[in-house]
Amino acid sequence: NFPCFCKLPEYEIITEGTCVSHGMTDILDVDLCRAVMDDGYYSTRDQDNDGIIDAYQDYPIPFVTGLPPGCWPVEPGTPGFTTFPFACITPLEDADGDCSANFPCFCLTDSGEPEPAVAAPTIPEPDFAYHVVKDGTCESHGMADILDVDECRLAMNHGYYNTRDQDDDGLIDAFQDYPIPVVRDLPPGCWPVEPGTPGFDTFPFACVTPLEDAVGECSENFPCFCKLPEYTIITESTCEAMGYKDILDVEACRGVMNDGYYNTRDQDGNGVVDSEQDYPVPIVRDLPPGCWPVEPGTPGFDTFPFACVTPLEDAVGDCSDNFPCFCYLPEYEIVTSGTCATANYTDILDV
């Protein structure tokens, strides 16, 4: 009920001798061993290649004998060890041998004062919303291509390489400086290449294709990362009546749902955030226009998550608390002289 958050004491990692021979103290407590492992070793590794950083897993830390003293992991490739991740603690009376590159020991430095907490590496979050499409193009789905290499890397690291270790070096790819060349004769915009795609054998990497040099469409092999336009959510009237634009593309609808609705929900109670699931987005009729989810508890609906798109010609009724509509914001300009009318724009008169 009351989990305590504790500052780690200062520690160092050594690959020769022992903690004691270096004037430091062995770590012999399982929780402290796990804490320093998660902070300084497993925070960037995925040694079992399951898409989850090892620090977030409950890997074993057994007590062992006949190995270096204290707390240590085993480097992949060490003879006799094939199952990862894990760490070990060898009680001093059972220890044999020194720390090494294969068995790097974590030692307390006995400085008397813990060092300020050092944050584990983090993956920057893009300042734009994006969605991944595997057919058509970003433009055909009503979204914008990502054509800037830095923005492409932000999106890749946040939504693709944050759980992958494609070169099997034990480091999550998002923490590496992989190449993002500007290419031609391939799908437009920003995309990675799925392993197994014919003609590609060196990973990780991503590409940016300028629109004028693009050929073909996004696909399972070349999933495109697209910028979502700005949007808002309304619970009365309709997008069009409020001066907004209806979202009528299924992929664009899924994109705004994942960004602004299902990113914090688990409506089917399966322990997986709904935005990580491939929920249905059917085309329907006789319901509010555009793109909307259904709030749980709405009469007549009992299977979640899902969202709907109603074509304008088939729509009936208004958006509501039960059917909140997602609408694109209209494009606009800011004028600093004259008026909107004299600049050939339309005034915005709705609050």
Short mmCIF file of N, CA and C in Angstrom, two decimals, residues 102-181:
data_model
loop_
_atom_site.label_atom_id
_atom_site.label_comp_id
_atom_site.label_asym_id
_atom_site.label_seq_id
_atom_site.Cartn_x
_atom_site.Cartn_y
_atom_site.Cartn_z
N ASN A 102 33.07 -9.97 -18.49
CA ASN A 102 31.92 -10.87 -18.54
C ASN A 102 31.04 -10.76 -17.30
N PHE A 103 31.67 -10.46 -16.16
CA PHE A 103 30.95 -10.34 -14.88
C PHE A 103 31.28 -8.97 -14.26
N PRO A 104 30.71 -7.87 -14.80
CA PRO A 104 31.02 -6.54 -14.25
C PRO A 104 30.34 -6.35 -12.90
N CYS A 105 31.12 -6.02 -11.88
CA CYS A 105 30.59 -5.90 -10.51
C CYS A 105 30.13 -4.47 -10.22
N PHE A 106 29.01 -4.36 -9.53
CA PHE A 106 28.48 -3.08 -9.08
C PHE A 106 28.87 -2.92 -7.61
N CYS A 107 29.57 -1.83 -7.29
CA CYS A 107 30.13 -1.63 -5.95
C CYS A 107 29.67 -0.29 -5.38
N LEU A 108 29.38 -0.26 -4.08
CA LEU A 108 29.11 0.99 -3.39
C LEU A 108 30.42 1.70 -3.13
N THR A 109 30.44 3.03 -3.37
CA THR A 109 31.71 3.76 -3.26
C THR A 109 31.98 4.23 -1.84
N ASP A 110 30.98 4.12 -0.92
CA ASP A 110 31.18 4.53 0.48
C ASP A 110 31.57 5.99 0.59
N SER A 111 30.96 6.85 -0.25
CA SER A 111 31.30 8.27 -0.21
C SER A 111 30.71 8.96 1.00
N GLY A 112 29.77 8.30 1.66
CA GLY A 112 29.11 8.91 2.82
C GLY A 112 27.87 9.67 2.45
N GLU A 113 27.80 10.20 1.25
CA GLU A 113 26.62 10.94 0.80
C GLU A 113 26.18 10.37 -0.53
N PRO A 114 24.91 10.06 -0.67
CA PRO A 114 24.45 9.59 -1.98
C PRO A 114 24.55 10.69 -3.01
N GLU A 115 24.93 10.30 -4.20
CA GLU A 115 24.96 11.25 -5.31
C GLU A 115 23.53 11.64 -5.67
N PRO A 116 23.33 12.85 -6.21
CA PRO A 116 22.00 13.19 -6.72
C PRO A 116 21.54 12.14 -7.72
N ALA A 117 20.25 11.86 -7.68
CA ALA A 117 19.72 10.84 -8.59
C ALA A 117 20.01 11.23 -10.03
N VAL A 118 20.47 10.25 -10.80
CA VAL A 118 20.73 10.46 -12.21
C VAL A 118 19.62 9.80 -12.99
N ALA A 119 18.95 10.59 -13.80
CA ALA A 119 17.80 10.06 -14.53
C ALA A 119 18.26 9.04 -15.57
N ALA A 120 17.49 7.97 -15.69
CA ALA A 120 17.77 7.01 -16.74
C ALA A 120 17.53 7.68 -18.09
N PRO A 121 18.17 7.17 -19.15
CA PRO A 121 17.94 7.77 -20.47
C PRO A 121 16.46 7.80 -20.81
N THR A 122 16.04 8.90 -21.38
CA THR A 122 14.64 9.03 -21.78
C THR A 122 14.55 9.28 -23.27
N ILE A 123 13.42 8.94 -23.83
CA ILE A 123 13.17 9.15 -25.26
C ILE A 123 12.35 10.43 -25.40
N PRO A 124 12.86 11.44 -26.09
CA PRO A 124 12.11 12.69 -26.24
C PRO A 124 10.77 12.47 -26.91
N GLU A 125 9.78 13.22 -26.48
CA GLU A 125 8.45 13.13 -27.08
C GLU A 125 8.31 14.20 -28.15
N PRO A 126 7.85 13.84 -29.34
CA PRO A 126 7.67 14.85 -30.38
C PRO A 126 6.67 15.93 -29.94
N ASP A 127 6.84 17.14 -30.46
CA ASP A 127 5.89 18.21 -30.17
C ASP A 127 4.78 18.26 -31.20
N PHE A 128 4.58 17.15 -31.90
CA PHE A 128 3.50 17.03 -32.87
C PHE A 128 2.89 15.64 -32.73
N ALA A 129 1.62 15.53 -33.06
CA ALA A 129 0.95 14.23 -33.05
C ALA A 129 1.19 13.54 -34.39
N TYR A 130 1.34 12.21 -34.34
CA TYR A 130 1.59 11.47 -35.57
C TYR A 130 0.78 10.18 -35.56
N HIS A 131 0.67 9.58 -36.73
CA HIS A 131 -0.01 8.30 -36.87
C HIS A 131 0.71 7.52 -37.96
N VAL A 132 0.69 6.20 -37.86
CA VAL A 132 1.38 5.34 -38.81
C VAL A 132 0.36 4.73 -39.76
N VAL A 133 0.63 4.82 -41.07
CA VAL A 133 -0.26 4.22 -42.06
C VAL A 133 0.52 3.20 -42.88
N LYS A 134 -0.19 2.15 -43.31
CA LYS A 134 0.45 1.06 -44.05
C LYS A 134 -0.22 0.83 -45.40
N ASP A 135 -0.96 1.83 -45.86
CA ASP A 135 -1.50 1.82 -47.22
C ASP A 135 -1.67 3.26 -47.65
N GLY A 136 -1.78 3.46 -48.97
CA GLY A 136 -1.91 4.83 -49.46
C GLY A 136 -0.71 5.67 -49.09
N THR A 137 -0.95 6.95 -48.83
CA THR A 137 0.10 7.86 -48.39
C THR A 137 -0.45 8.73 -47.27
N CYS A 138 0.42 9.45 -46.63
CA CYS A 138 -0.06 10.39 -45.60
C CYS A 138 -1.08 11.34 -46.21
N GLU A 139 -0.75 11.89 -47.37
CA GLU A 139 -1.63 12.87 -48.01
C GLU A 139 -2.99 12.26 -48.35
N SER A 140 -2.99 11.02 -48.86
CA SER A 140 -4.27 10.42 -49.24
C SER A 140 -5.16 10.15 -48.03
N HIS A 141 -4.56 10.07 -46.84
CA HIS A 141 -5.33 9.87 -45.61
C HIS A 141 -5.61 11.19 -44.88
N GLY A 142 -5.32 12.31 -45.55
CA GLY A 142 -5.63 13.61 -44.95
C GLY A 142 -4.63 14.07 -43.91
N MET A 143 -3.44 13.48 -43.93
CA MET A 143 -2.39 13.86 -42.99
C MET A 143 -1.19 14.42 -43.74
N ALA A 144 -0.22 14.92 -43.01
CA ALA A 144 0.93 15.57 -43.63
C ALA A 144 2.15 14.66 -43.56
N ASP A 145 2.95 14.67 -44.62
CA ASP A 145 4.21 13.92 -44.61
C ASP A 145 5.21 14.58 -43.67
N ILE A 146 6.04 13.75 -43.03
CA ILE A 146 7.15 14.24 -42.22
C ILE A 146 8.38 14.22 -43.12
N LEU A 147 8.90 15.41 -43.44
CA LEU A 147 9.97 15.53 -44.42
C LEU A 147 11.28 16.04 -43.81
N ASP A 148 11.24 16.37 -42.53
CA ASP A 148 12.43 16.83 -41.84
C ASP A 148 13.10 15.64 -41.13
N VAL A 149 14.41 15.47 -41.32
CA VAL A 149 15.11 14.31 -40.76
C VAL A 149 15.03 14.29 -39.24
N ASP A 150 15.18 15.44 -38.59
CA ASP A 150 15.12 15.48 -37.12
C ASP A 150 13.74 15.11 -36.61
N GLU A 151 12.69 15.60 -37.29
CA GLU A 151 11.33 15.23 -36.88
C GLU A 151 11.07 13.76 -37.14
N CYS A 152 11.63 13.23 -38.23
CA CYS A 152 11.49 11.80 -38.53
C CYS A 152 12.11 10.98 -37.41
N ARG A 153 13.31 11.36 -36.95
CA ARG A 153 13.98 10.63 -35.89
C ARG A 153 13.17 10.69 -34.59
N LEU A 154 12.60 11.86 -34.28
CA LEU A 154 11.76 11.98 -33.08
C LEU A 154 10.61 10.99 -33.12
N ALA A 155 9.91 10.96 -34.27
CA ALA A 155 8.76 10.06 -34.40
C ALA A 155 9.19 8.60 -34.35
N MET A 156 10.28 8.26 -35.04
CA MET A 156 10.79 6.88 -35.04
C MET A 156 11.14 6.43 -33.62
N ASN A 157 11.89 7.28 -32.92
CA ASN A 157 12.33 6.89 -31.57
C ASN A 157 11.17 6.75 -30.61
N HIS A 158 10.14 7.57 -30.81
CA HIS A 158 9.00 7.56 -29.89
C HIS A 158 8.04 6.43 -30.18
N GLY A 159 7.85 6.10 -31.46
CA GLY A 159 6.78 5.17 -31.80
C GLY A 159 7.19 3.92 -32.53
N TYR A 160 8.48 3.69 -32.70
CA TYR A 160 8.91 2.49 -33.43
C TYR A 160 10.16 1.88 -32.80
N TYR A 161 11.23 2.65 -32.73
CA TYR A 161 12.49 2.13 -32.21
C TYR A 161 12.58 2.18 -30.68
N ASN A 162 11.51 2.59 -30.02
CA ASN A 162 11.51 2.63 -28.55
C ASN A 162 11.39 1.24 -27.93
N THR A 163 11.04 0.23 -28.72
CA THR A 163 10.89 -1.13 -28.18
C THR A 163 11.67 -2.15 -29.01
N ARG A 164 12.57 -1.71 -29.88
CA ARG A 164 13.24 -2.64 -30.78
C ARG A 164 14.75 -2.64 -30.59
N ASP A 165 15.35 -3.77 -30.86
CA ASP A 165 16.79 -3.92 -30.87
C ASP A 165 17.13 -4.72 -32.11
N GLN A 166 17.06 -4.04 -33.27
CA GLN A 166 17.14 -4.75 -34.54
C GLN A 166 18.55 -5.25 -34.86
N ASP A 167 19.58 -4.66 -34.25
CA ASP A 167 20.92 -5.16 -34.52
C ASP A 167 21.41 -6.11 -33.42
N ASP A 168 20.50 -6.44 -32.48
CA ASP A 168 20.80 -7.44 -31.44
C ASP A 168 22.08 -7.12 -30.67
N ASP A 169 22.28 -5.83 -30.34
CA ASP A 169 23.47 -5.47 -29.58
C ASP A 169 23.15 -5.24 -28.11
N GLY A 170 21.90 -5.54 -27.70
CA GLY A 170 21.50 -5.38 -26.32
C GLY A 170 21.05 -3.99 -25.96
N LEU A 171 21.05 -3.04 -26.93
CA LEU A 171 20.60 -1.67 -26.68
C LEU A 171 19.36 -1.37 -27.49
N ILE A 172 18.37 -0.74 -26.86
CA ILE A 172 17.18 -0.33 -27.60
C ILE A 172 17.61 0.65 -28.70
N ASP A 173 17.07 0.48 -29.90
CA ASP A 173 17.53 1.24 -31.05
C ASP A 173 17.33 2.75 -30.90
N ALA A 174 16.32 3.17 -30.13
CA ALA A 174 16.06 4.60 -29.96
C ALA A 174 17.23 5.31 -29.30
N PHE A 175 18.10 4.57 -28.60
CA PHE A 175 19.25 5.20 -27.94
C PHE A 175 20.49 5.20 -28.83
N GLN A 176 20.33 4.82 -30.09
CA GLN A 176 21.46 4.78 -31.01
C GLN A 176 21.32 5.85 -32.09
N ASP A 177 22.44 6.21 -32.68
CA ASP A 177 22.45 7.24 -33.72
C ASP A 177 22.41 6.56 -35.09
N TYR A 178 21.29 5.88 -35.38
CA TYR A 178 21.16 5.16 -36.64
C TYR A 178 20.99 6.16 -37.80
N PRO A 179 21.31 5.74 -39.02
CA PRO A 179 21.22 6.67 -40.17
C PRO A 179 19.78 6.90 -40.61
N ILE A 180 19.52 8.11 -41.11
CA ILE A 180 18.25 8.45 -41.76
C ILE A 180 18.60 9.17 -43.06
N PRO A 181 18.90 8.42 -44.11
CA PRO A 181 19.25 9.06 -45.38
C PRO A 181 18.01 9.65 -46.08
#
